[in-house]
Each structure stands twice: as structure tokens, then as C-alpha cells.
Short mmCIF file of C-alpha atoms in Angstrom, two decimals:
data_model
loop_
_atom_site.label_atom_id
_atom_site.label_comp_id
_atom_site.label_asym_id
_atom_site.label_seq_id
_atom_site.Cartn_x
_atom_site.Cartn_y
_atom_site.Cartn_z
CA MET W 30 181.00 -6.49 185.88
CA ALA W 31 182.25 -6.40 182.05
CA THR W 32 184.39 -8.98 180.82
CA VAL W 33 187.56 -8.21 178.58
CA ALA W 34 189.44 -10.84 176.80
CA ARG W 35 192.46 -10.14 174.76
CA LEU W 36 194.26 -11.86 171.71
CA ALA W 37 197.51 -10.80 169.57
CA CYS W 38 197.59 -10.13 166.12
CA ARG W 39 199.08 -7.61 163.39
CA ALA W 40 198.39 -5.47 161.26
CA GLN W 41 200.26 -4.84 157.50
CA VAL W 42 201.78 -1.65 156.52
CA GLY W 43 203.68 -1.22 153.44
CA LEU W 44 206.31 -4.08 154.29
CA SER W 45 206.23 -3.89 158.20
CA ALA W 46 203.56 -5.55 160.19
CA PRO W 47 203.10 -3.71 163.48
CA PRO W 48 201.25 -5.67 166.58
CA VAL W 49 197.50 -5.05 166.99
CA GLN W 50 195.98 -6.51 170.25
CA VAL W 51 192.32 -7.59 169.66
CA GLU W 52 190.61 -6.17 172.44
CA VAL W 53 186.83 -7.48 173.20
CA MET W 54 184.68 -6.66 176.34
CA LEU W 55 181.13 -8.24 176.99
CA GLY W 56 178.44 -5.80 178.67
CA SER W 57 175.14 -5.61 179.49
CA GLY W 58 172.89 -3.30 177.24
CA LEU W 59 170.95 -3.48 174.06
CA PRO W 60 172.89 -5.82 171.55
CA VAL W 61 174.90 -4.06 169.84
CA PHE W 62 178.33 -4.93 168.00
CA TYR W 63 180.93 -2.22 167.92
CA ILE W 64 184.44 -2.32 166.24
CA VAL W 65 186.84 0.57 167.11
CA GLY W 66 190.55 1.64 166.84
CA LEU W 67 190.46 2.91 162.73
CA PRO W 68 189.24 0.09 160.94
CA ALA W 69 188.05 0.02 157.22
CA THR W 70 185.22 -0.40 156.05
CA VAL W 71 185.90 -4.59 155.07
CA VAL W 72 186.74 -4.92 158.75
CA LYS W 73 183.71 -3.29 159.90
CA GLU W 74 181.35 -5.53 157.71
CA SER W 75 183.24 -8.47 159.70
CA ARG W 76 180.69 -8.15 163.07
CA GLU W 77 178.18 -9.74 160.42
CA ARG W 78 181.00 -12.53 159.19
CA VAL W 79 181.85 -13.34 162.73
CA ARG W 80 178.29 -13.80 164.22
CA ALA W 81 177.66 -15.92 161.48
CA ALA W 82 180.29 -18.04 162.02
CA LEU W 83 179.85 -18.45 165.72
CA LEU W 84 176.21 -19.69 165.23
CA SER W 85 177.22 -21.93 162.61
CA SER W 86 180.17 -23.63 164.63
CA GLY W 87 177.58 -24.12 167.56
CA PHE W 88 178.70 -21.49 169.92
CA GLU W 89 175.73 -18.69 171.33
CA TYR W 90 176.29 -15.56 170.23
CA PRO W 91 176.44 -13.37 173.47
CA ALA W 92 173.52 -11.03 173.78
CA GLY W 93 174.50 -7.40 175.10
CA ARG W 94 176.44 -4.97 173.94
CA ILE W 95 179.90 -5.90 172.11
CA ILE W 96 183.27 -3.98 171.72
CA VAL W 97 186.20 -4.85 169.48
CA ASN W 98 189.02 -2.54 170.17
CA LEU W 99 192.05 -2.63 167.72
CA ALA W 100 194.66 -1.21 169.53
CA PRO W 101 196.73 1.05 168.60
CA ALA W 102 194.28 3.22 167.42
CA GLU W 103 196.83 5.24 164.99
CA ILE W 104 197.35 2.23 162.97
CA PRO W 105 195.28 1.70 160.10
CA LYS W 106 193.60 -1.87 159.77
CA GLU W 107 192.10 -3.05 156.97
CA GLY W 108 191.61 -6.99 155.57
CA GLY W 109 189.80 -9.97 156.98
CA ARG W 110 192.61 -10.78 159.27
CA PHE W 111 191.32 -9.70 162.57
CA GLU W 112 188.02 -12.10 162.49
CA LEU W 113 189.50 -15.68 163.94
CA PRO W 114 190.89 -13.62 167.11
CA MET W 115 187.61 -11.26 167.43
CA ALA W 116 185.66 -14.60 167.27
CA LEU W 117 187.76 -15.99 170.17
CA GLY W 118 187.69 -12.72 172.17
CA ILE W 119 184.24 -13.22 171.74
CA LEU W 120 184.15 -16.49 172.75
CA VAL W 121 186.73 -16.25 175.69
CA ALA W 122 184.84 -12.96 176.74
CA SER W 123 181.41 -14.67 177.23
CA GLY W 124 182.93 -17.76 178.89
CA GLN W 125 182.42 -20.28 176.30
CA LEU W 126 186.04 -20.64 175.69
CA VAL W 127 188.22 -21.41 178.41
CA PRO W 128 192.32 -20.84 177.33
CA ARG W 129 194.78 -23.93 178.32
CA PRO W 130 197.04 -23.07 181.01
CA ALA W 131 201.00 -22.30 180.07
CA ALA W 132 200.06 -22.01 176.71
CA PRO W 133 202.88 -19.74 174.86
CA PRO W 134 202.34 -16.51 172.75
CA CYS W 135 200.29 -16.45 170.08
CA GLU W 136 199.08 -14.44 167.01
CA LEU W 137 195.83 -15.68 165.27
CA TYR W 138 195.01 -14.54 161.79
CA GLY W 139 192.09 -15.36 159.03
CA GLU W 140 188.95 -14.84 157.61
CA LEU W 141 186.27 -16.14 158.78
CA SER W 142 183.56 -17.64 156.14
CA LEU W 143 179.67 -17.60 157.00
CA ASP W 144 179.85 -21.57 157.89
CA GLY W 145 183.02 -21.12 159.93
CA GLU W 146 186.05 -22.02 157.53
CA VAL W 147 189.18 -20.11 158.09
CA LYS W 148 189.63 -18.30 154.69
CA PRO W 149 193.27 -17.27 153.63
CA VAL W 150 194.67 -13.83 154.17
CA ARG W 151 197.27 -11.47 152.27
CA GLY W 152 200.81 -10.49 153.89
CA ILE W 153 200.80 -13.48 156.02
CA LEU W 154 204.98 -13.61 155.09
CA LEU W 155 205.20 -10.49 156.75
CA ALA W 156 204.08 -11.35 160.03
CA ALA W 157 205.00 -14.85 159.87
CA ALA W 158 208.76 -13.25 159.72
CA HIS W 159 207.77 -10.32 162.66
CA ALA W 160 205.66 -12.99 164.95
CA ARG W 161 209.21 -15.42 165.12
CA GLY W 162 211.75 -12.64 165.73
CA GLU W 163 209.86 -12.29 168.67
CA GLY W 164 209.44 -16.29 169.90
CA HIS W 165 205.61 -16.03 168.75
CA GLU W 166 203.46 -19.12 167.70
CA LEU W 167 200.85 -18.32 165.21
CA ILE W 168 197.82 -20.23 163.85
CA VAL W 169 197.29 -19.15 160.77
CA PRO W 170 194.88 -20.17 157.52
CA ARG W 171 195.43 -23.95 156.20
CA ALA W 172 195.90 -21.97 152.65
CA ASN W 173 198.28 -19.47 153.66
CA LEU W 174 200.87 -22.48 155.67
CA GLU W 175 203.43 -23.18 153.20
CA GLU W 176 203.69 -18.83 152.83
CA ALA W 177 203.77 -18.57 156.68
CA LEU W 178 206.21 -21.45 156.81
CA VAL W 179 208.45 -19.31 154.46
CA ALA W 180 209.43 -17.41 157.32
CA ALA W 181 208.59 -18.91 160.55
CA ALA W 182 209.24 -22.87 160.15
CA GLY W 183 208.90 -24.39 163.31
CA HIS W 184 206.21 -21.58 164.50
CA VAL W 185 203.62 -21.75 162.74
CA ARG W 186 199.98 -24.19 162.92
CA ALA W 187 197.29 -24.27 160.41
CA ALA W 188 193.67 -24.93 160.74
CA GLY W 189 190.54 -24.92 158.44
CA HIS W 190 187.82 -24.31 160.31
CA LEU W 191 187.02 -21.79 163.82
CA ARG W 192 186.19 -25.45 165.49
CA GLU W 193 189.44 -26.77 165.28
CA VAL W 194 191.04 -23.19 166.57
CA CYS W 195 188.83 -23.11 169.39
CA ASP W 196 189.91 -26.78 170.51
CA HIS W 197 193.37 -26.12 169.94
CA TRP W 198 192.64 -23.02 172.35
CA ALA W 199 191.56 -25.24 175.16
CA GLY W 200 193.89 -28.26 174.85
CA ARG W 201 191.14 -30.67 173.42
CA ALA W 202 193.03 -31.20 170.29
CA LEU W 203 196.55 -29.46 169.69
CA LEU W 204 196.93 -28.26 165.98
CA PRO W 205 199.85 -30.44 164.58
CA PRO W 206 203.09 -27.71 163.86
CA GLY W 207 203.54 -27.36 160.09
CA ARG W 208 206.76 -29.12 158.96
CA PRO W 209 209.80 -26.97 157.85
CA CYS W 210 209.79 -25.49 154.53
CA SER W 211 212.62 -26.35 152.34
CA ARG W 212 213.70 -23.94 150.11
CA PRO W 213 213.58 -24.77 146.18
CA ALA W 214 216.82 -24.97 144.54
CA ALA W 215 217.57 -22.78 141.58
CA PRO W 216 215.42 -23.73 138.45
CA PRO W 217 217.30 -25.80 136.12
CA ALA W 218 218.79 -24.21 133.01
CA THR W 219 217.02 -26.28 130.51
CA SER W 220 213.77 -24.62 131.91
CA THR W 221 214.65 -20.98 131.19
CA PRO W 222 215.06 -19.53 127.71
CA ASP W 223 218.79 -19.61 126.47
CA LEU W 224 220.67 -17.27 124.92
CA SER W 225 221.93 -19.27 121.88
CA ASP W 226 218.52 -19.38 121.03
CA VAL W 227 218.87 -15.95 119.23
CA ARG W 228 220.88 -15.76 116.32
CA GLY W 229 223.28 -13.17 115.53
CA GLN W 230 223.11 -10.09 117.45
CA ILE W 231 226.90 -10.28 118.45
CA GLN W 232 226.41 -6.80 119.50
CA ALA W 233 223.25 -6.86 121.48
CA LYS W 234 224.28 -10.01 122.92
CA ARG W 235 227.44 -8.50 124.23
CA ALA W 236 225.83 -5.60 125.65
CA LEU W 237 223.04 -7.75 127.53
CA LEU W 238 226.11 -9.66 129.08
CA ILE W 239 227.30 -6.65 130.25
CA ALA W 240 224.13 -5.32 131.81
CA ALA W 241 224.03 -8.86 133.71
CA ALA W 242 227.51 -8.77 134.56
CA GLY W 243 226.87 -4.91 136.44
CA SER W 244 223.59 -5.32 136.73
CA HIS W 245 223.08 -2.38 134.29
CA SER W 246 220.06 -0.74 132.65
CA LEU W 247 219.72 -1.18 128.99
CA LEU W 248 217.69 0.16 126.19
CA MET W 249 217.57 -1.58 122.99
CA ILE W 250 216.52 0.03 119.65
CA GLY W 251 215.58 -2.07 116.44
CA PRO W 252 212.86 -2.73 113.56
CA PRO W 253 209.70 -4.90 114.62
CA GLY W 254 210.89 -8.91 114.37
CA SER W 255 215.17 -8.19 115.19
CA GLY W 256 214.98 -10.36 118.73
CA LYS W 257 214.66 -7.75 121.44
CA SER W 258 211.91 -9.48 123.38
CA MET W 259 213.93 -12.53 123.13
CA LEU W 260 216.66 -11.01 124.40
CA ALA W 261 215.33 -9.27 127.33
CA GLN W 262 213.91 -12.59 128.18
CA ARG W 263 216.87 -14.32 128.61
CA LEU W 264 218.67 -12.10 130.72
CA PRO W 265 217.11 -13.76 133.95
CA GLY W 266 218.82 -16.78 132.75
CA LEU W 267 222.42 -14.61 133.34
CA LEU W 268 221.94 -13.30 136.45
CA PRO W 269 223.17 -15.55 139.44
CA PRO W 270 220.69 -17.32 141.85
CA LEU W 271 218.93 -15.38 144.36
CA THR W 272 220.40 -15.56 147.94
CA GLU W 273 217.97 -16.44 150.70
CA ALA W 274 217.71 -13.05 152.10
CA GLU W 275 216.76 -11.84 148.00
CA ALA W 276 214.35 -14.42 148.19
CA LEU W 277 213.14 -13.45 151.18
CA ASP W 278 212.67 -9.47 150.08
CA CYS W 279 211.01 -10.97 146.77
CA ALA W 280 208.45 -13.22 148.68
CA ALA W 281 207.65 -10.05 151.25
CA ILE W 282 206.82 -7.65 148.55
CA ALA W 283 204.83 -10.67 146.85
CA SER W 284 202.86 -11.45 149.66
CA VAL W 285 201.71 -7.68 150.08
CA SER W 286 200.53 -7.76 146.84
CA MET W 287 197.27 -7.84 145.10
CA ALA W 288 198.02 -11.14 143.00
CA GLY W 289 199.46 -12.88 146.50
CA PHE W 290 202.99 -15.35 147.39
CA ASP W 291 202.98 -17.69 144.86
CA PRO W 292 205.12 -20.86 146.11
CA GLY W 293 206.55 -22.06 143.00
CA ALA W 294 208.14 -18.77 142.29
CA LEU W 295 210.06 -18.62 145.72
CA GLY W 296 213.74 -18.74 144.51
CA ARG W 297 213.58 -17.50 141.13
CA ARG W 298 214.69 -13.89 139.60
CA PRO W 299 211.43 -11.95 139.00
CA PHE W 300 210.72 -10.67 135.47
CA ARG W 301 208.28 -8.67 134.97
CA SER W 302 207.04 -7.40 131.75
CA PRO W 303 203.49 -4.79 132.39
CA HIS W 304 201.64 -3.83 128.94
CA HIS W 305 202.13 0.01 127.84
CA THR W 306 198.84 1.25 128.67
CA ALA W 307 199.89 0.57 132.73
CA SER W 308 199.50 3.29 134.45
CA ALA W 309 201.91 5.49 136.90
CA VAL W 310 200.47 3.93 139.94
CA ALA W 311 200.35 0.52 138.89
CA LEU W 312 204.31 0.80 137.92
CA VAL W 313 205.44 2.87 141.16
CA GLY W 314 202.70 1.49 143.28
CA GLY W 315 199.95 3.13 145.33
CA GLY W 316 196.24 3.15 145.41
CA ALA W 317 194.41 3.93 148.59
CA ARG W 318 196.30 0.63 150.31
CA ALA W 319 199.46 2.01 149.04
CA ARG W 320 200.09 -1.88 147.38
CA PRO W 321 203.28 -2.51 145.85
CA GLY W 322 203.50 -1.49 142.17
CA GLU W 323 205.78 -3.06 139.34
CA ILE W 324 209.54 -1.78 139.92
CA SER W 325 208.76 -3.08 143.80
CA LEU W 326 207.26 -6.68 142.46
CA ALA W 327 210.95 -6.66 140.20
CA GLN W 328 213.14 -6.34 143.24
CA HIS W 329 216.26 -8.45 142.85
CA GLY W 330 214.99 -9.26 139.28
CA VAL W 331 214.22 -7.61 135.55
CA LEU W 332 211.32 -5.16 134.64
CA PHE W 333 211.23 -5.12 130.79
CA LEU W 334 209.22 -2.19 129.55
CA ASP W 335 208.41 -2.98 125.43
CA GLU W 336 207.22 -0.55 122.99
CA LEU W 337 209.02 2.49 125.43
CA PRO W 338 207.30 5.29 123.99
CA GLU W 339 204.13 3.80 123.88
CA PHE W 340 203.92 4.80 127.72
CA GLU W 341 202.48 7.59 128.81
CA ARG W 342 205.04 10.44 129.21
CA HIS W 343 204.36 10.78 132.67
CA VAL W 344 204.60 7.31 133.98
CA LEU W 345 208.06 6.97 132.34
CA GLU W 346 209.43 9.99 134.14
CA ALA W 347 208.02 8.45 137.49
CA LEU W 348 210.83 5.76 136.66
CA ARG W 349 213.39 8.43 137.22
CA GLU W 350 213.90 8.62 140.84
CA PRO W 351 213.80 4.88 141.69
CA LEU W 352 216.41 4.28 138.99
CA GLU W 353 218.64 6.28 140.97
CA ALA W 354 217.44 6.00 144.43
CA GLY W 355 216.58 2.59 144.84
CA VAL W 356 213.54 2.65 147.08
CA VAL W 357 210.04 4.41 146.15
CA THR W 358 208.38 5.89 149.35
CA VAL W 359 204.13 5.90 148.31
CA SER W 360 202.40 8.38 150.17
CA ARG W 361 198.35 8.60 151.03
CA ALA W 362 196.56 10.87 153.47
CA ALA W 363 196.14 7.95 155.49
CA MET W 364 199.51 6.16 155.42
CA GLN W 365 202.94 6.29 154.02
CA ALA W 366 204.57 3.32 153.08
CA GLU W 367 208.23 2.79 151.80
CA TYR W 368 209.06 -0.22 149.62
CA PRO W 369 212.74 -1.44 147.77
CA ALA W 370 213.34 -0.94 144.11
CA ALA W 371 216.37 -2.35 143.30
CA PHE W 372 215.14 -3.89 140.17
CA GLN W 373 217.15 -3.64 136.55
CA LEU W 374 215.71 -1.93 133.95
CA VAL W 375 215.41 -3.44 130.22
CA ALA W 376 213.35 -1.60 127.61
CA ALA W 377 212.98 -2.07 123.75
CA MET W 378 211.79 0.88 121.04
CA ASN W 379 211.55 1.01 117.48
CA PRO W 380 213.82 3.71 115.75
CA CYS W 381 210.52 5.67 114.28
CA PRO W 382 206.82 5.23 114.40
CA CYS W 383 206.71 3.05 111.87
CA GLY W 384 209.78 1.04 113.07
CA HIS W 385 211.89 0.89 109.79
CA GLN W 386 214.42 3.82 109.74
CA GLY W 387 218.15 2.18 108.87
CA ASP W 388 216.37 -0.99 107.95
CA ASP W 389 217.34 -2.16 105.02
CA ALA W 390 214.60 -4.23 104.11
CA ALA W 391 211.52 -2.16 104.27
CA ASP W 392 210.87 1.87 103.46
CA CYS W 393 210.45 4.06 106.41
CA ARG W 394 207.76 5.83 105.93
CA CYS W 395 208.31 8.39 108.56
CA THR W 396 209.08 12.16 108.50
CA PRO W 397 212.31 13.46 110.58
CA ALA W 398 209.34 15.36 111.95
CA GLN W 399 207.46 12.50 113.41
CA VAL W 400 211.01 10.14 113.73
CA ARG W 401 211.80 13.77 116.52
CA ASN W 402 208.33 13.26 118.11
CA TYR W 403 208.45 9.73 118.63
CA ARG W 404 212.01 9.78 120.20
CA ALA W 405 211.10 12.46 122.29
CA ARG W 406 208.74 10.56 123.92
CA VAL W 407 211.71 9.08 126.01
CA SER W 408 213.30 11.83 127.68
CA GLY W 409 216.70 13.49 128.55
CA PRO W 410 216.56 12.87 131.69
CA LEU W 411 215.84 9.42 131.29
CA LEU W 412 217.71 8.23 128.77
CA ASP W 413 220.37 9.56 131.29
CA ARG W 414 219.83 7.40 133.56
CA LEU W 415 219.97 3.96 131.41
CA ASP W 416 223.47 2.66 131.41
CA ILE W 417 223.46 1.44 127.74
CA HIS W 418 221.87 1.96 124.37
CA VAL W 419 222.18 -0.62 121.48
CA GLU W 420 220.74 -1.05 118.30
CA VAL W 421 219.64 -4.45 117.43
CA PRO W 422 219.04 -4.54 113.11
CA ARG W 423 217.29 -6.55 111.59
CA LEU W 424 218.97 -10.27 110.44
CA ALA W 425 218.91 -10.87 106.84
CA ALA W 426 217.48 -14.08 105.89
CA GLY W 427 220.64 -16.80 105.96
CA ASP W 428 221.47 -15.03 109.53
CA LEU W 429 218.32 -16.81 110.67
CA SER W 430 219.07 -19.96 109.98
CA ASP W 431 222.81 -19.90 109.79
CA GLY W 432 223.62 -16.97 111.85
CA PRO W 433 225.95 -18.30 114.89
CA ARG W 434 224.71 -19.11 118.09
CA GLY W 435 226.71 -17.88 120.80
CA GLU W 436 227.74 -19.10 123.96
CA SER W 437 224.58 -20.70 125.96
CA SER W 438 223.31 -19.43 129.00
CA VAL W 439 224.77 -22.10 131.15
CA VAL W 440 228.32 -20.98 130.31
CA LEU W 441 227.80 -16.55 130.38
CA ALA W 442 226.18 -17.39 133.53
CA GLU W 443 229.01 -18.74 135.08
CA ARG W 444 231.14 -15.88 134.00
CA VAL W 445 228.59 -13.47 135.37
CA ALA W 446 228.75 -15.09 138.87
CA ARG W 447 232.41 -14.94 138.94
CA VAL W 448 232.32 -10.91 138.10
CA ARG W 449 229.58 -10.63 140.49
CA ALA W 450 231.75 -12.35 143.02
CA VAL W 451 234.66 -10.18 142.31
CA GLN W 452 232.55 -6.87 142.81
CA GLN W 453 230.78 -8.01 145.76
CA GLN W 454 234.48 -9.19 147.14
CA ARG W 455 235.88 -5.71 146.00
CA GLN W 456 232.86 -2.57 147.16
CA GLY W 457 229.91 -5.09 148.54
CA ARG W 458 227.82 -3.97 145.55
CA CYS W 459 227.33 -3.96 142.13
CA ASN W 460 228.93 -1.75 139.86
CA ALA W 461 225.52 -0.56 139.16
CA ARG W 462 224.62 0.63 142.05
CA LEU W 463 228.30 2.65 143.41
CA ALA W 464 227.77 5.67 145.09
CA ASP W 465 229.63 8.84 143.39
CA THR W 466 232.23 8.54 146.64
CA GLN W 467 232.65 5.16 145.07
CA VAL W 468 232.62 5.62 141.72
CA GLU W 469 235.87 8.29 142.26
CA ARG W 470 237.49 5.24 144.61
CA TRP W 471 236.87 2.20 142.16
CA CYS W 472 236.63 3.52 138.45
CA ALA W 473 239.73 5.43 138.56
CA LEU W 474 240.89 6.21 135.13
CA ASP W 475 245.19 6.57 133.86
CA ALA W 476 245.86 9.22 131.69
CA ARG W 477 244.58 7.62 128.18
CA ALA W 478 241.54 6.81 129.31
CA ARG W 479 240.81 10.08 131.04
CA ALA W 480 241.86 11.94 128.07
CA LEU W 481 239.00 9.53 125.89
CA LEU W 482 236.39 10.34 128.42
CA ASP W 483 237.20 14.19 128.46
CA GLN W 484 237.15 14.02 124.48
CA ALA W 485 233.56 12.38 124.21
CA MET W 486 231.80 14.13 127.06
CA GLN W 487 233.04 17.36 124.81
CA ARG W 488 232.36 16.29 121.54
CA LEU W 489 228.62 14.45 122.31
CA CYS W 490 227.55 17.29 125.25
CA LEU W 491 227.42 14.44 127.81
CA SER W 492 225.84 15.30 131.01
CA ALA W 493 227.72 14.76 134.58
CA ARG W 494 225.22 11.93 135.30
CA ALA W 495 226.36 10.29 131.52
CA ARG W 496 229.59 10.35 132.60
CA GLN W 497 229.27 8.51 136.33
CA ARG W 498 227.42 5.85 134.01
CA ILE W 499 230.15 4.95 131.48
CA LEU W 500 232.56 5.21 134.35
CA LYS W 501 230.75 1.99 136.13
CA LEU W 502 230.19 0.49 132.71
CA ALA W 503 233.62 0.81 132.03
CA ARG W 504 234.52 -0.48 135.38
CA THR W 505 232.31 -4.41 134.68
CA ILE W 506 233.35 -4.16 131.27
CA ALA W 507 236.92 -4.24 132.55
CA ASP W 508 236.26 -6.76 135.29
CA LEU W 509 234.98 -9.10 132.30
CA ASP W 510 238.27 -8.86 131.03
CA ASP W 511 239.63 -9.67 134.28
CA ARG W 512 241.84 -5.89 134.45
CA PRO W 513 242.15 -4.41 137.73
CA ASP W 514 242.21 -1.29 135.69
CA ILE W 515 240.04 0.78 133.63
CA THR W 516 242.21 1.30 130.13
CA ALA W 517 241.57 3.39 127.09
CA ALA W 518 239.71 0.42 125.20
CA HIS W 519 237.25 -0.37 128.03
CA VAL W 520 235.95 3.55 127.91
CA GLY W 521 235.51 3.44 124.36
CA GLU W 522 233.39 0.74 124.24
CA ALA W 523 231.85 2.06 127.10
CA VAL W 524 230.93 5.32 124.67
CA MET W 525 229.78 3.01 122.05
CA LEU W 526 227.41 0.92 123.81
CA ARG W 527 225.46 4.75 124.51
CA CYS W 528 224.17 5.32 120.73
CA MET W 529 221.60 7.30 121.78
CA ASP W 530 223.87 10.30 123.59
CA ARG W 531 225.32 10.07 119.78
CA GLU W 532 221.71 10.43 117.74
CA ARG W 533 220.78 13.10 120.42
CA LEU W 534 223.27 15.12 119.21
CA VAL W 535 222.99 14.39 115.45
CA ALA W 536 219.39 15.89 115.93
CA ALA W 537 220.21 18.83 118.16
CA ARG W 538 222.51 20.11 115.23
CA ALA W 539 220.39 19.19 112.59
#
């Protein structure tokens, strides 16, 4: 009669970790090793690695039929995470390994090398979080221990070799439980770039402060070398520290990405800066395995797109929906995955192809048609979704050495944290994330402010979406002034912080 052994594991589909039961059956017949249950090609290749690992570890490889079923069959399985439970299932089914009595429910993960070493796999943090919720213990590769402890402290044991796992399973030598992972403190202010390092640029610094206070998107326009990249790199230093839930969100997304989880980055706000040659799949996510893209890796952090018009048009257009919804759904023929995309977009661009339009220190050689075509690479609907458009002019030579430094990032970060706390207490989210119904409630205007906004909409031909963005922006400016009401001055500054709306109107009338 055939013998069946059952062990627990989990698959990884997007940001979910559905349970998978690894069933191993040994039977008589010609020697054959089947893996069924919708395995990917890399899972089918596990047969030879499992066989070599068993033989290298001193075990007998059963002669006859070996059938491994990864249930349920409708869930796609990929990666080498199932190889460790496969090997133990073969040993249990063949009678070479007898589980110790009264053992707690356990899930096993690990890829096997040819000599039996247990190698790390991707997505362990997600599996650990789900396993802890069900009260299961985990056995993971030693290289994944720190990652698993982030989500399941006290429930994880690590192994470096198949022999160690077998000894633990049989009760001969238990694997020690992993020590709980302490949450890292927020990075010290001295380790992040300081905004006071940027000379001058008073208006751009003001725009950066407003963007940080309300989590608004920001576009900076200026000639090369005016400080746009320096300003963008200093935005994370103005943002409040991540909460524990936000840190786990970022870690979970990083865990399933191609780069994997970096323990040193735990608790830090992401700052992603993809090159302008990045594809839509790299930015939004996708591929054969529906991996998260840059917008999801920037969750709760900053996505910086330098040289914005140099990105392909269809790549930029792919940002429009995630900017509104805060999530992105990656659909493929075999699977569908939803990833969060609550990122703060910061972009930079030159005013023209040569970069010197409006620059007193250099002559612009671009024709009006070239300037229009260059700026048209960033579509109107995308510009509507960017809350702030600010010009960053070239500094005079004297300002580079003697220009005002302004307040430090530490001082401004305290102000931003105070303003964001007010927003959370009032409406439960940052101003940039307000829904339309919430805008009507929390961004109400008096008669004078409403008249100013109506006049701006008429003269600048603003869309309804731009109006909502201006209201949210005015709400943040009022919060920075510690004002419960939004005045005409706040609305006026919000309108002035959208310079591209004015330039589009001038271009349309030209």
C-alpha cells in the first residue's frame, strides 16, 4: 500500500501567501519522480536537486514511483521554497525519518543545494506573517532568519543543512528558536542630507516643505545644475519616521521584489530613483511573475523621476491611475496581483531641450516649436495630477557661496510631523490623500477665497481635478500657518505653486 506524507508550506502570489500542502506518495513501479499541482518550470527542476541533496546527506533515495502533489492545484507555484518539505516528505514516507510526537504545527521553506545546504528563498517575510497569524512555527534557511523574525519573532527556527532539519524533525537535536529582532530606530539626522546644504532657492524650499507636510506630488522645472536633484534627495529627511505597520508594509514589498529584503533598510522611508530608460513594467510592475515595480517599492516613501520628459510617453501615462488610486493591479494570463502604491512623486525637468530657457547666464538655442514639443512629452492629464509645479532658477555666483542656508532638516521635520499629526487627528490621512467628499468637508472656503479660486479657474482654464488639487494644497498651507480656516492668501499661494498651468495657458493662446 502506498505511503503518503504531508508537510506544510506557503506559496507567494503578489502580497499574499496562500497555504500549500506538500503531499508525497511512494509507490511501486518503475523509478520516476512526478511533481503535480501547477508547478512552474523551476519547481519541476527541484527533482534533481532533492535527489542529490538526499544522497549527499547520507539518506537512501527510494526506488520506485515518487509523486509530489502541491495542493491546492489552482494556485501557481514558483521558486525553490518547496524543496525542503519535498525532501522531508520523501524521508517520512519512506520510513527513514519518524517525526517526534506532539510536535507543534510547522511550516518549512528552503531551496536545497546538491550537497544538502538549505539556501535562502524570496518572500519569507510574507509567509512568516501569515504563519504567525495561524500560530504555526517556521523552519527557514539561516540566511532568511532575520527577515522572518521581523514578522514572526519567537516562532522561527533556522537551519543551514538538511541534516539539521531532519535531526530537529526527529527530536534528536532541536533547532534553537531565533532571537527576537529589535526594531531599528529612525536613522539619525546626521546620516541624511540636510536641506540647509542647499543655498538660496527660497521658493523651492518652501514648496518642498509644503509637499512634505501634506504628502503632495511635486514637479521642479529649472536649468541643469540649479539644485533640483539636491532638493529631491532631501525630501525623505523632512518626512516623519515610519510607523511599525508602515515599516512592515515596505519590508513585505521589498521581500517579494527582485532585490529582496534588506534588514539595514528596515524602518527607513524608501527613496527610489529609476533611470529615464526604465520601462512601464519596471515602473508599475509586472513581468511573467507579476513582480512589484518602482511605484510599489516607493510605498510610504518618495519616487524621484529625474529628466521627466526623457521617459517614454506611455511609461509616464502609466503613472496616472496609481497616482489617483494609491494601488496598482498587475494582471497576467496565469495570475493577478495587487500592490500598494501610496508613494510621493517628485519629478524634475529642464525648461527646454537645451535647458537654458529663461536662464540669464546662458543663451537658449531652442526654437518655440522645439520647446513646445519638449514640454508636450509630459501630458496635460499627468500635470493635472501633480499638485505643485515650481521653478528652480539658476543661482547667481555670489549666492552659491554667500546665499542663505535656511532652516535645517531637523527643524523643518519637527514642523512637518506636527502638521501631519493635525491632519491625522482631523481626517485620518494626509491632505493629498483626501477623497472628493472629504475635500468638501475639510477644505471649505470663505467667500473671498472662493471668489479668488473661481477667478483663477476661469483665467487659467483649470480642470475640476486641478481645482481639487489646489484646495488640498491650500489646506496644507493653512495647516502650516496653524489656521483652522483657509483664507484667500492660502488659495493664492496654492495657485502660484502651479506654474505649468499658467504656461500651458500662454502656449495655448500663442
